[in-house]
Amino acid sequence: MPPRPLLLLAALWCGAACTSAPGPDTLTYYYYSEPRSLDPALSTDVPTGEVVAMLYDNLTQFDVEGRLGPGLATRWETDPSGRVYTFHLRTDARFHDGRPVTARDVRASYLRALAPGTQSGRAWPLDPILHARSYAAGDTSAVPAIAVPDDSTVVITLEQPLNVFPKLLAMPVAAIVPAGADARFGDHPVGSGPWRFVSWLHDHALVLARNPDYWGPVPLADTLRIRILPEALTQAAEYESGRLSVVEIPFGETRLWERRRPAELQRRPALRVFYIAINTTRGPLRDVRVRRALNHAVDIPTILARLMGGRGTLSAGALPPSLPGFDSSRTRYAYDPARALALLAEAGFPRGFTLRLWRSQRPEYARVAQAVQQDLAAVGVRVEIVERDAASARAAARKGETDLFITDWYGDYPDPENFNFPLFHSRNRGPGGNLAFLADSALDRLIERARRTMDPREKEALDREIDRRVFELAPWIFCWFPEDLWAVQPDVKGWRIPAIFNGQRWNTVQRTR
């Protein structure tokens, strides 16, 4: 425990930092909860992933539009097999302590994230590397598939062809740290990114300063302060008083903000899908006709309009509209109770049956669950709503204990593979993300082909076919693709809602007065 005078000073500092309006060269952001760490190897949550993007660089990185581009690697290529990737590093990148970034730092960063003692929990972007999983399990002591022929070249060999691998290297866990970083690194981070670490007063605020020696666009502001504000009401109040540069608008507050501050709002279709997983292994739900009946029985357009402020695009598949493979011409399951009743009778359930619908305690989930319960009752399907905390509800779904489960999926990287493979391949049933426990051999083969091909046109065609097959199998009640809505202070310029969570690095943002 620190001496009491230091605690008092910390409290006084927080009072000034957390309640005063930001200076003209300071931008102020916020997180709902503290980052787990400032160490990329321990990145398991969105706050950690976002701040990692500010402090560090990756070989590849996403811009605010979700496009993959050069990071520490200026270019890369793969061999004809699609298994060997060669990355060529820039020579003008330096860590915040002045050391040059070399290929050896890249290799050391990946081995550190994979090491059994790191307890990363999110090293899966590196799993495709040959022998990486054996190394992480402690079964081998080396990963020769990460080769460093010289200071500016990294050659990585994969277990099998994987066309999304460069996108995986833009994930937070693959950020580059100096070789030799120890266990205390998360409290004293040294990266090569556009912002340098200044201070972290836990549960209150992080302070970052501009890196004037950055190889890319140097931040336009001097300071970026990131406050910890768990409550949405507090966030809104702090924004309205000018003490936050931006704020996310909850779905339930959409209409209010549209009336009061329309000129300050930014919208963006999220790389996210909201759905109700149907466990395809349980009772009547094994029959695709029953699953299609459930889709016809629920009035999704009305739920979206009335309960979610209309913030979303109705879905007829799992791929968001911004991704290749999305088919805008596909007709969704229409709200049609008569058709639902006919399908149920055809499947042998003219009098319906009983299901349990699981949900977490998020307020919007409660409202959606009640609407679904009412709609299904109209076609004879009796629904018991089971409410649990988020961790317990998801654990039950992963174990296959739920009939229906209200949830959503955020894209980790902008590619159809990030939806198709975890959500629908039979290998990923349960804990892997396939909460519908769908197992379809034809679908598996399509997904595997789409992951291997190096032809972008073939991949897009396969992704479209995968999404069509998923829609026909109806492993979900297809709902909508949400829309992000943020307010931005009138004097803050250059900030945009990022397409992917770690795509906004704040280096092009400034205050104009």
Short mmCIF file of C-alpha atoms in Angstrom, two decimals:
data_model
loop_
_atom_site.label_atom_id
_atom_site.label_comp_id
_atom_site.label_asym_id
_atom_site.label_seq_id
_atom_site.Cartn_x
_atom_site.Cartn_y
_atom_site.Cartn_z
CA MET A 1 0.00 0.00 0.00
CA PRO A 2 1.39 3.45 -0.86
CA PRO A 3 1.74 6.00 1.96
CA ARG A 4 -1.43 7.94 2.70
CA PRO A 5 -0.02 11.29 1.38
CA LEU A 6 0.54 9.66 -2.02
CA LEU A 7 -3.01 8.39 -2.05
CA LEU A 8 -4.22 11.90 -1.30
CA LEU A 9 -2.10 13.35 -4.12
CA ALA A 10 -3.47 10.72 -6.50
CA ALA A 11 -7.03 11.60 -5.53
CA LEU A 12 -6.35 15.33 -6.00
CA TRP A 13 -4.74 14.65 -9.38
CA CYS A 14 -7.74 12.60 -10.46
CA GLY A 15 -10.11 15.33 -9.36
CA ALA A 16 -8.38 17.80 -11.66
CA ALA A 17 -7.82 15.39 -14.53
CA CYS A 18 -11.27 13.86 -14.48
CA THR A 19 -13.48 16.94 -14.01
CA SER A 20 -11.75 19.89 -15.71
CA ALA A 21 -12.32 20.67 -19.36
CA PRO A 22 -9.46 19.50 -21.62
CA GLY A 23 -6.84 21.98 -22.78
CA PRO A 24 -6.68 23.11 -26.41
CA ASP A 25 -4.04 20.51 -27.32
CA THR A 26 -5.66 17.64 -25.42
CA LEU A 27 -8.10 15.04 -26.74
CA THR A 28 -10.21 13.09 -24.26
CA TYR A 29 -11.55 9.60 -24.89
CA TYR A 30 -12.96 7.00 -22.48
CA TYR A 31 -13.37 3.27 -21.84
CA TYR A 32 -16.22 1.48 -20.08
CA SER A 33 -13.67 -0.54 -18.13
CA GLU A 34 -9.94 -0.60 -17.53
CA PRO A 35 -7.65 -2.27 -20.03
CA ARG A 36 -6.45 -5.62 -18.79
CA SER A 37 -2.90 -4.53 -19.51
CA LEU A 38 -0.86 -2.31 -21.79
CA ASP A 39 1.08 -5.39 -22.89
CA PRO A 40 0.01 -6.65 -26.35
CA ALA A 41 0.65 -10.26 -25.31
CA LEU A 42 -2.13 -9.91 -22.73
CA SER A 43 -4.66 -8.26 -25.03
CA THR A 44 -7.97 -10.04 -24.39
CA ASP A 45 -10.42 -7.11 -24.40
CA VAL A 46 -11.40 -4.13 -26.53
CA PRO A 47 -9.90 -1.40 -24.26
CA THR A 48 -6.52 -3.16 -24.28
CA GLY A 49 -6.73 -3.69 -28.04
CA GLU A 50 -7.55 -0.03 -28.67
CA VAL A 51 -4.74 1.38 -26.55
CA VAL A 52 -2.27 -1.15 -27.99
CA ALA A 53 -3.01 0.33 -31.44
CA MET A 54 -2.00 3.75 -30.14
CA LEU A 55 1.21 2.70 -28.39
CA TYR A 56 2.53 0.04 -30.78
CA ASP A 57 2.86 -0.93 -34.41
CA ASN A 58 2.18 -4.24 -36.15
CA LEU A 59 3.65 -5.60 -39.34
CA THR A 60 0.29 -4.81 -40.93
CA GLN A 61 -2.48 -2.56 -39.67
CA PHE A 62 -6.02 -1.42 -40.38
CA ASP A 63 -6.94 2.13 -41.18
CA VAL A 64 -10.15 3.78 -39.98
CA GLU A 65 -12.00 2.40 -43.01
CA GLY A 66 -10.94 -1.16 -42.16
CA ARG A 67 -8.50 -1.42 -45.07
CA LEU A 68 -5.36 -3.46 -44.46
CA GLY A 69 -2.14 -1.60 -45.18
CA PRO A 70 1.54 -1.44 -44.36
CA GLY A 71 2.68 -1.05 -40.79
CA LEU A 72 6.23 -1.95 -39.82
CA ALA A 73 6.23 -4.05 -42.99
CA THR A 74 6.25 -1.88 -46.11
CA ARG A 75 5.32 -4.86 -48.29
CA TRP A 76 4.89 -8.63 -48.19
CA GLU A 77 4.41 -11.54 -50.56
CA THR A 78 3.59 -15.23 -50.42
CA ASP A 79 4.99 -18.18 -52.32
CA PRO A 80 2.85 -20.16 -54.82
CA SER A 81 1.81 -22.64 -52.10
CA GLY A 82 0.23 -19.89 -50.00
CA ARG A 83 2.11 -21.16 -46.94
CA VAL A 84 5.24 -18.98 -46.86
CA TYR A 85 4.88 -15.24 -46.25
CA THR A 86 7.83 -12.85 -46.51
CA PHE A 87 7.58 -9.44 -44.84
CA HIS A 88 9.96 -6.58 -45.62
CA LEU A 89 10.37 -4.12 -42.74
CA ARG A 90 10.81 -0.36 -42.92
CA THR A 91 14.16 0.92 -41.66
CA ASP A 92 12.98 4.22 -40.16
CA ALA A 93 10.89 2.85 -37.26
CA ARG A 94 12.15 3.28 -33.71
CA PHE A 95 10.84 2.36 -30.31
CA HIS A 96 10.01 5.17 -27.92
CA ASP A 97 13.36 4.66 -26.17
CA GLY A 98 15.21 5.29 -29.43
CA ARG A 99 16.07 1.70 -30.36
CA PRO A 100 15.49 0.71 -34.00
CA VAL A 101 12.78 -1.86 -34.66
CA THR A 102 14.28 -4.96 -36.27
CA ALA A 103 13.13 -8.33 -37.51
CA ARG A 104 14.46 -9.90 -34.32
CA ASP A 105 12.01 -7.81 -32.31
CA VAL A 106 9.20 -9.20 -34.46
CA ARG A 107 10.26 -12.77 -33.87
CA ALA A 108 10.74 -12.19 -30.14
CA SER A 109 7.29 -10.53 -29.87
CA TYR A 110 5.52 -13.48 -31.48
CA LEU A 111 7.37 -16.06 -29.38
CA ARG A 112 6.64 -14.04 -26.26
CA ALA A 113 2.90 -13.94 -27.04
CA LEU A 114 2.88 -17.70 -27.71
CA ALA A 115 5.03 -18.71 -24.73
CA PRO A 116 3.24 -20.96 -22.19
CA GLY A 117 4.21 -18.67 -19.32
CA THR A 118 2.65 -15.58 -20.87
CA GLN A 119 -0.92 -16.79 -20.28
CA SER A 120 -2.06 -14.65 -23.19
CA GLY A 121 -5.36 -16.34 -23.92
CA ARG A 122 -5.64 -14.47 -27.21
CA ALA A 123 -2.67 -15.76 -29.20
CA TRP A 124 -4.92 -17.46 -31.75
CA PRO A 125 -3.93 -15.02 -34.57
CA LEU A 126 -0.48 -16.63 -34.40
CA ASP A 127 -1.75 -20.23 -34.27
CA PRO A 128 -1.59 -20.74 -38.06
CA ILE A 129 2.23 -20.54 -37.88
CA LEU A 130 3.84 -23.96 -38.24
CA HIS A 131 4.46 -25.50 -34.76
CA ALA A 132 3.07 -22.40 -32.98
CA ARG A 133 0.45 -24.38 -31.08
CA SER A 134 3.00 -26.98 -30.02
CA TYR A 135 5.23 -24.20 -28.73
CA ALA A 136 2.31 -22.60 -26.84
CA ALA A 137 1.50 -25.98 -25.27
CA GLY A 138 5.10 -26.44 -24.16
CA ASP A 139 5.62 -29.46 -26.42
CA THR A 140 8.47 -27.85 -28.37
CA SER A 141 11.07 -25.25 -27.45
CA ALA A 142 11.43 -23.47 -30.80
CA VAL A 143 9.45 -22.18 -33.77
CA PRO A 144 11.83 -22.28 -36.75
CA ALA A 145 8.90 -21.29 -38.99
CA ILE A 146 9.51 -17.67 -37.90
CA ALA A 147 12.79 -17.01 -39.69
CA VAL A 148 14.87 -13.82 -39.61
CA PRO A 149 17.38 -13.86 -42.50
CA ASP A 150 18.39 -10.23 -41.80
CA ASP A 151 17.37 -7.19 -39.75
CA SER A 152 14.62 -6.11 -42.14
CA THR A 153 13.13 -9.43 -43.30
CA VAL A 154 10.78 -11.87 -41.58
CA VAL A 155 9.80 -15.15 -43.25
CA ILE A 156 6.85 -17.03 -41.74
CA THR A 157 5.75 -20.54 -42.74
CA LEU A 158 2.18 -21.63 -42.01
CA GLU A 159 0.80 -25.09 -41.34
CA GLN A 160 -1.50 -24.70 -44.34
CA PRO A 161 -2.47 -21.95 -46.81
CA LEU A 162 -4.45 -19.14 -45.20
CA ASN A 163 -5.27 -16.03 -47.19
CA VAL A 164 -6.30 -13.93 -44.18
CA PHE A 165 -2.97 -14.33 -42.39
CA PRO A 166 -1.77 -10.75 -43.04
CA LYS A 167 -5.00 -9.52 -41.42
CA LEU A 168 -4.34 -11.67 -38.36
CA LEU A 169 -0.99 -9.94 -37.92
CA ALA A 170 -2.84 -6.62 -37.50
CA MET A 171 -4.49 -7.94 -34.33
CA PRO A 172 -3.36 -6.49 -30.95
CA VAL A 173 -1.58 -9.63 -29.75
CA ALA A 174 0.71 -9.43 -32.80
CA ALA A 175 1.94 -5.90 -31.98
CA ILE A 176 5.71 -5.55 -31.81
CA VAL A 177 7.52 -4.91 -28.51
CA PRO A 178 11.28 -4.63 -27.88
CA ALA A 179 13.09 -7.95 -27.57
CA GLY A 180 13.72 -8.75 -23.91
CA ALA A 181 10.48 -7.22 -22.57
CA ASP A 182 9.81 -8.69 -19.13
CA ALA A 183 6.71 -9.39 -17.05
CA ARG A 184 6.55 -5.78 -15.82
CA PHE A 185 6.33 -4.46 -19.35
CA GLY A 186 2.56 -3.87 -19.17
CA ASP A 187 3.03 -1.17 -16.53
CA HIS A 188 5.91 0.54 -18.36
CA PRO A 189 5.13 0.00 -22.05
CA VAL A 190 7.55 0.95 -24.81
CA GLY A 191 6.23 0.69 -28.34
CA SER A 192 6.91 2.36 -31.66
CA GLY A 193 3.41 3.75 -32.23
CA PRO A 194 2.16 7.33 -32.66
CA TRP A 195 1.60 7.82 -28.92
CA ARG A 196 3.99 7.39 -25.98
CA PHE A 197 2.93 6.22 -22.53
CA VAL A 198 2.92 8.91 -19.81
CA SER A 199 0.88 7.63 -16.86
CA TRP A 200 -1.88 5.28 -15.77
CA LEU A 201 -3.88 6.02 -12.64
CA HIS A 202 -5.85 2.80 -12.34
CA ASP A 203 -9.65 3.08 -12.47
CA HIS A 204 -9.35 6.74 -13.45
CA ALA A 205 -7.33 7.63 -16.53
CA LEU A 206 -4.52 6.85 -18.95
CA VAL A 207 -2.42 9.69 -20.35
CA LEU A 208 -0.53 9.41 -23.65
CA ALA A 209 1.71 11.96 -25.34
CA ARG A 210 2.49 12.59 -29.00
CA ASN A 211 5.46 10.66 -30.39
CA PRO A 212 7.25 13.39 -32.40
CA ASP A 213 9.59 10.81 -33.98
CA TYR A 214 6.87 8.58 -35.39
CA TRP A 215 7.63 7.20 -38.85
CA GLY A 216 4.01 7.76 -39.96
CA PRO A 217 1.57 10.66 -39.43
CA VAL A 218 2.60 12.33 -36.17
CA PRO A 219 -0.41 13.05 -33.93
CA LEU A 220 -1.85 16.54 -34.36
CA ALA A 221 -2.65 16.86 -30.64
CA ASP A 222 -0.10 16.93 -27.83
CA THR A 223 -1.98 14.72 -25.38
CA LEU A 224 -4.57 11.97 -25.45
CA ARG A 225 -6.30 11.30 -22.14
CA ILE A 226 -8.40 8.15 -21.79
CA ARG A 227 -10.76 8.14 -18.84
CA ILE A 228 -12.44 5.13 -17.22
CA LEU A 229 -16.19 5.81 -17.16
CA PRO A 230 -18.34 2.69 -16.65
CA GLU A 231 -21.76 4.38 -16.68
CA ALA A 232 -23.47 5.56 -19.87
CA LEU A 233 -25.21 8.41 -18.01
CA THR A 234 -21.85 9.69 -16.76
CA GLN A 235 -20.38 9.46 -20.24
CA ALA A 236 -23.21 11.50 -21.71
CA ALA A 237 -22.98 14.14 -18.96
CA GLU A 238 -19.23 14.49 -19.40
CA TYR A 239 -19.63 14.87 -23.15
CA GLU A 240 -22.35 17.49 -22.79
CA SER A 241 -20.14 19.48 -20.41
CA GLY A 242 -17.30 19.42 -22.95
CA ARG A 243 -15.05 17.05 -21.02
CA LEU A 244 -15.13 14.23 -23.60
CA SER A 245 -14.20 14.60 -27.25
CA VAL A 246 -16.60 11.86 -28.40
CA VAL A 247 -19.25 9.60 -26.90
CA GLU A 248 -21.09 6.47 -28.08
CA ILE A 249 -24.88 6.71 -28.07
CA PRO A 250 -26.78 3.79 -26.47
CA PHE A 251 -29.51 2.26 -28.64
CA GLY A 252 -32.22 3.36 -26.22
CA GLU A 253 -31.07 7.00 -26.42
CA THR A 254 -31.00 7.21 -30.21
CA ARG A 255 -34.12 9.30 -30.74
CA LEU A 256 -33.19 11.72 -27.93
CA TRP A 257 -29.78 12.50 -29.43
CA GLU A 258 -31.23 12.75 -32.92
CA ARG A 259 -33.55 15.49 -31.63
CA ARG A 260 -31.08 17.34 -29.43
CA ARG A 261 -27.71 17.17 -31.23
CA PRO A 262 -28.22 15.96 -34.80
CA ALA A 263 -25.30 17.95 -36.24
CA GLU A 264 -22.81 16.21 -33.93
CA LEU A 265 -23.77 12.64 -34.79
CA GLN A 266 -21.75 10.18 -36.86
CA ARG A 267 -23.14 6.87 -38.11
CA ARG A 268 -21.43 3.78 -39.42
CA PRO A 269 -22.66 0.25 -40.15
CA ALA A 270 -20.89 -1.90 -37.59
CA LEU A 271 -18.82 -4.97 -38.45
CA ARG A 272 -21.21 -6.88 -36.24
CA VAL A 273 -24.26 -9.12 -36.45
CA PHE A 274 -27.07 -9.42 -33.89
CA TYR A 275 -28.78 -12.81 -33.95
CA ILE A 276 -30.55 -15.52 -31.98
CA ALA A 277 -28.63 -18.79 -32.13
CA ILE A 278 -30.81 -21.88 -32.61
CA ASN A 279 -29.24 -25.02 -31.17
CA THR A 280 -29.61 -27.36 -34.16
CA THR A 281 -29.02 -30.46 -32.01
CA ARG A 282 -31.97 -30.08 -29.62
CA GLY A 283 -35.39 -31.67 -30.12
CA PRO A 284 -37.60 -30.05 -32.75
CA LEU A 285 -34.81 -27.61 -33.61
CA ARG A 286 -33.01 -30.38 -35.49
CA ASP A 287 -35.55 -29.93 -38.30
CA VAL A 288 -34.70 -27.10 -40.71
CA ARG A 289 -38.42 -26.51 -41.30
CA VAL A 290 -38.83 -25.68 -37.61
CA ARG A 291 -35.88 -23.29 -37.72
CA ARG A 292 -37.32 -21.54 -40.76
CA ALA A 293 -40.69 -21.35 -39.01
CA LEU A 294 -39.10 -19.53 -36.09
CA ASN A 295 -37.65 -17.00 -38.53
CA HIS A 296 -41.07 -16.39 -40.09
CA ALA A 297 -42.75 -16.14 -36.67
CA VAL A 298 -40.70 -13.27 -35.22
CA ASP A 299 -41.40 -9.70 -36.37
CA ILE A 300 -37.77 -8.60 -36.61
CA PRO A 301 -38.46 -5.35 -38.55
CA THR A 302 -40.75 -4.09 -35.79
CA ILE A 303 -38.31 -5.10 -33.04
CA LEU A 304 -35.49 -3.24 -34.78
CA ALA A 305 -37.59 -0.12 -35.32
CA ARG A 306 -39.21 0.08 -31.90
CA LEU A 307 -36.62 -1.34 -29.53
CA MET A 308 -33.32 -0.47 -31.20
CA GLY A 309 -34.07 2.96 -32.59
CA GLY A 310 -33.98 1.61 -36.14
CA ARG A 311 -30.19 1.42 -35.92
CA GLY A 312 -29.41 -1.50 -38.15
CA THR A 313 -29.87 -3.28 -41.47
CA LEU A 314 -32.16 -6.29 -41.53
CA SER A 315 -30.17 -9.46 -42.20
CA ALA A 316 -30.70 -12.28 -44.66
CA GLY A 317 -27.49 -14.06 -43.77
CA ALA A 318 -24.50 -13.62 -41.49
CA LEU A 319 -22.19 -11.39 -43.55
CA PRO A 320 -22.41 -7.62 -42.89
CA PRO A 321 -23.03 -5.42 -45.95
CA SER A 322 -19.48 -4.01 -45.90
CA LEU A 323 -17.86 -7.40 -46.55
CA PRO A 324 -17.26 -9.15 -49.89
CA GLY A 325 -19.74 -11.97 -50.32
CA PHE A 326 -22.70 -10.00 -48.97
CA ASP A 327 -25.70 -10.51 -51.26
CA SER A 328 -28.05 -7.51 -51.28
CA SER A 329 -30.51 -9.30 -53.59
CA ARG A 330 -31.32 -12.12 -51.17
CA THR A 331 -34.84 -12.03 -49.73
CA ARG A 332 -34.95 -12.41 -45.97
CA TYR A 333 -37.42 -14.59 -44.06
CA ALA A 334 -40.52 -12.40 -44.01
CA TYR A 335 -42.64 -11.96 -40.91
CA ASP A 336 -45.41 -14.41 -41.80
CA PRO A 337 -47.12 -16.26 -38.89
CA ALA A 338 -49.31 -18.24 -41.29
CA ARG A 339 -46.23 -19.56 -43.08
CA ALA A 340 -44.66 -20.37 -39.70
CA LEU A 341 -47.73 -22.38 -38.65
CA ALA A 342 -47.69 -24.30 -41.93
CA LEU A 343 -44.01 -25.20 -41.57
CA LEU A 344 -44.51 -26.33 -37.97
CA ALA A 345 -47.42 -28.55 -39.00
CA GLU A 346 -45.39 -29.96 -41.91
CA ALA A 347 -42.58 -30.81 -39.48
CA GLY A 348 -45.04 -32.63 -37.18
CA PHE A 349 -45.61 -29.92 -34.55
CA PRO A 350 -49.06 -28.51 -35.26
CA ARG A 351 -49.56 -27.71 -31.57
CA GLY A 352 -46.14 -26.22 -31.08
CA PHE A 353 -43.69 -27.04 -28.28
CA THR A 354 -41.73 -25.37 -25.48
CA LEU A 355 -38.29 -23.73 -25.72
CA ARG A 356 -35.96 -21.94 -23.33
CA LEU A 357 -34.56 -18.63 -24.56
CA TRP A 358 -31.36 -17.60 -22.79
CA ARG A 359 -30.13 -14.04 -22.53
CA SER A 360 -27.69 -11.92 -20.57
CA GLN A 361 -28.70 -8.97 -18.39
CA ARG A 362 -28.12 -6.29 -21.03
CA PRO A 363 -31.27 -4.12 -21.10
CA GLU A 364 -31.74 -4.30 -24.87
CA TYR A 365 -31.60 -8.11 -24.69
CA ALA A 366 -34.43 -8.12 -22.14
CA ARG A 367 -36.68 -6.11 -24.44
CA VAL A 368 -35.85 -8.26 -27.47
CA ALA A 369 -36.46 -11.48 -25.52
CA GLN A 370 -39.91 -10.33 -24.45
CA ALA A 371 -40.86 -9.44 -28.02
CA VAL A 372 -39.63 -12.79 -29.33
CA GLN A 373 -41.52 -14.62 -26.60
CA GLN A 374 -44.75 -12.84 -27.56
CA ASP A 375 -44.33 -13.49 -31.30
CA LEU A 376 -43.53 -17.18 -30.88
CA ALA A 377 -46.48 -17.68 -28.56
CA ALA A 378 -48.74 -16.61 -31.42
CA VAL A 379 -47.68 -19.71 -33.40
CA GLY A 380 -47.86 -22.11 -30.47
CA VAL A 381 -44.19 -22.05 -29.45
CA ARG A 382 -44.06 -21.46 -25.71
CA VAL A 383 -40.90 -19.69 -24.59
CA GLU A 384 -39.38 -19.58 -21.12
CA ILE A 385 -36.86 -16.73 -20.78
CA VAL A 386 -33.72 -17.58 -18.81
CA GLU A 387 -31.71 -14.58 -17.58
CA ARG A 388 -28.12 -14.96 -16.43
CA ASP A 389 -25.04 -12.77 -16.16
CA ALA A 390 -23.16 -12.52 -19.45
CA ALA A 391 -20.45 -15.05 -18.56
CA SER A 392 -22.94 -17.67 -17.31
CA ALA A 393 -25.27 -17.26 -20.28
CA ARG A 394 -22.44 -17.59 -22.79
CA ALA A 395 -21.00 -20.60 -20.92
CA ALA A 396 -24.37 -22.36 -21.14
CA ALA A 397 -24.59 -21.64 -24.86
CA ARG A 398 -21.07 -22.93 -25.46
CA LYS A 399 -21.94 -26.16 -23.63
CA GLY A 400 -25.02 -26.67 -25.80
CA GLU A 401 -27.45 -26.20 -22.91
CA THR A 402 -29.56 -23.51 -24.57
CA ASP A 403 -32.38 -23.87 -27.10
CA LEU A 404 -32.22 -20.24 -28.20
CA PHE A 405 -29.56 -17.71 -27.25
CA ILE A 406 -29.66 -13.95 -27.92
CA THR A 407 -26.21 -12.68 -28.74
CA ASP A 408 -24.07 -10.77 -31.21
CA TRP A 409 -20.73 -11.20 -32.94
CA TYR A 410 -18.15 -8.45 -33.42
CA GLY A 411 -15.72 -8.88 -36.26
CA ASP A 412 -12.11 -9.10 -35.07
CA TYR A 413 -10.89 -8.30 -38.57
CA PRO A 414 -12.76 -7.25 -41.72
CA ASP A 415 -13.07 -10.46 -43.69
CA PRO A 416 -15.94 -12.92 -44.30
CA GLU A 417 -13.70 -15.68 -42.92
CA ASN A 418 -14.01 -14.10 -39.45
CA PHE A 419 -17.75 -14.78 -39.58
CA ASN A 420 -17.99 -17.98 -41.64
CA PHE A 421 -15.28 -20.08 -39.99
CA PRO A 422 -15.89 -19.50 -36.25
CA LEU A 423 -19.66 -19.22 -36.46
CA PHE A 424 -20.51 -22.11 -38.79
CA HIS A 425 -17.66 -24.60 -39.30
CA SER A 426 -18.35 -27.83 -37.43
CA ARG A 427 -14.85 -27.73 -35.91
CA ASN A 428 -15.90 -24.67 -33.92
CA ARG A 429 -19.14 -25.98 -32.39
CA GLY A 430 -19.62 -24.58 -28.92
CA PRO A 431 -16.55 -22.84 -27.49
CA GLY A 432 -15.18 -22.02 -30.96
CA GLY A 433 -18.12 -19.69 -31.71
CA ASN A 434 -20.59 -22.00 -33.48
CA LEU A 435 -23.31 -21.63 -30.86
CA ALA A 436 -25.88 -23.21 -33.18
CA PHE A 437 -23.80 -26.41 -33.14
CA LEU A 438 -24.28 -26.53 -36.88
CA ALA A 439 -22.56 -29.42 -38.65
CA ASP A 440 -22.90 -29.50 -42.43
CA SER A 441 -20.20 -31.25 -44.45
CA ALA A 442 -20.94 -29.32 -47.65
CA LEU A 443 -20.69 -26.03 -45.76
CA ASP A 444 -17.42 -27.12 -44.11
CA ARG A 445 -15.87 -27.85 -47.50
CA LEU A 446 -16.88 -24.45 -48.85
CA ILE A 447 -15.43 -22.67 -45.84
CA GLU A 448 -12.15 -24.56 -46.09
CA ARG A 449 -11.82 -23.75 -49.79
CA ALA A 450 -12.53 -20.07 -49.12
CA ARG A 451 -9.75 -19.95 -46.51
CA ARG A 452 -7.17 -21.56 -48.81
CA THR A 453 -7.66 -19.88 -52.16
CA MET A 454 -5.32 -17.03 -53.08
CA ASP A 455 -7.64 -15.80 -55.86
CA PRO A 456 -9.73 -12.87 -54.51
CA ARG A 457 -12.50 -13.40 -57.07
CA GLU A 458 -12.83 -17.08 -56.22
CA LYS A 459 -12.83 -16.24 -52.53
CA GLU A 460 -15.65 -13.71 -52.90
CA ALA A 461 -17.74 -16.19 -54.89
CA LEU A 462 -17.19 -18.86 -52.26
CA ASP A 463 -18.05 -16.46 -49.43
CA ARG A 464 -21.30 -15.59 -51.19
CA GLU A 465 -22.13 -19.29 -51.59
CA ILE A 466 -21.30 -19.95 -47.92
CA ASP A 467 -23.65 -17.20 -46.80
CA ARG A 468 -26.43 -18.53 -49.05
CA ARG A 469 -26.00 -22.02 -47.60
CA VAL A 470 -26.06 -20.67 -44.04
CA PHE A 471 -29.27 -18.78 -44.74
CA GLU A 472 -30.94 -21.90 -46.13
CA LEU A 473 -29.91 -24.00 -43.11
CA ALA A 474 -31.37 -21.35 -40.76
CA PRO A 475 -29.14 -21.98 -37.71
CA TRP A 476 -30.18 -18.55 -36.41
CA ILE A 477 -33.17 -16.32 -36.19
CA PHE A 478 -31.60 -13.73 -38.46
CA CYS A 479 -32.01 -10.25 -36.97
CA TRP A 480 -29.90 -7.28 -38.10
CA PHE A 481 -26.48 -5.75 -38.61
CA PRO A 482 -26.24 -2.93 -36.03
CA GLU A 483 -25.30 0.65 -36.78
CA ASP A 484 -22.81 2.52 -34.59
CA LEU A 485 -23.79 6.03 -33.53
CA TRP A 486 -21.40 8.49 -31.91
CA ALA A 487 -21.45 12.17 -31.04
CA VAL A 488 -18.36 14.27 -31.79
CA GLN A 489 -17.71 17.70 -30.27
CA PRO A 490 -18.01 20.52 -32.84
CA ASP A 491 -14.39 21.57 -32.23
CA VAL A 492 -12.98 18.05 -32.77
CA LYS A 493 -11.93 17.40 -36.36
CA GLY A 494 -10.52 14.32 -38.06
CA TRP A 495 -12.18 11.69 -35.86
CA ARG A 496 -14.26 8.98 -37.52
CA ILE A 497 -15.93 5.86 -36.18
CA PRO A 498 -13.50 3.06 -37.07
CA ALA A 499 -14.69 0.14 -39.15
CA ILE A 500 -12.64 -2.19 -36.93
CA PHE A 501 -12.04 -1.64 -33.22
CA ASN A 502 -8.27 -1.01 -33.45
CA GLY A 503 -8.41 1.09 -36.62
CA GLN A 504 -8.69 4.52 -34.93
CA ARG A 505 -5.25 5.62 -33.74
CA TRP A 506 -6.19 9.27 -33.04
CA ASN A 507 -3.12 10.64 -34.83
CA THR A 508 -5.21 12.61 -37.39
CA VAL A 509 -7.57 14.08 -34.77
CA GLN A 510 -7.31 17.63 -33.44
CA ARG A 511 -9.23 20.35 -31.64
CA THR A 512 -9.76 23.52 -33.61
CA ARG A 513 -10.26 25.97 -30.77
#
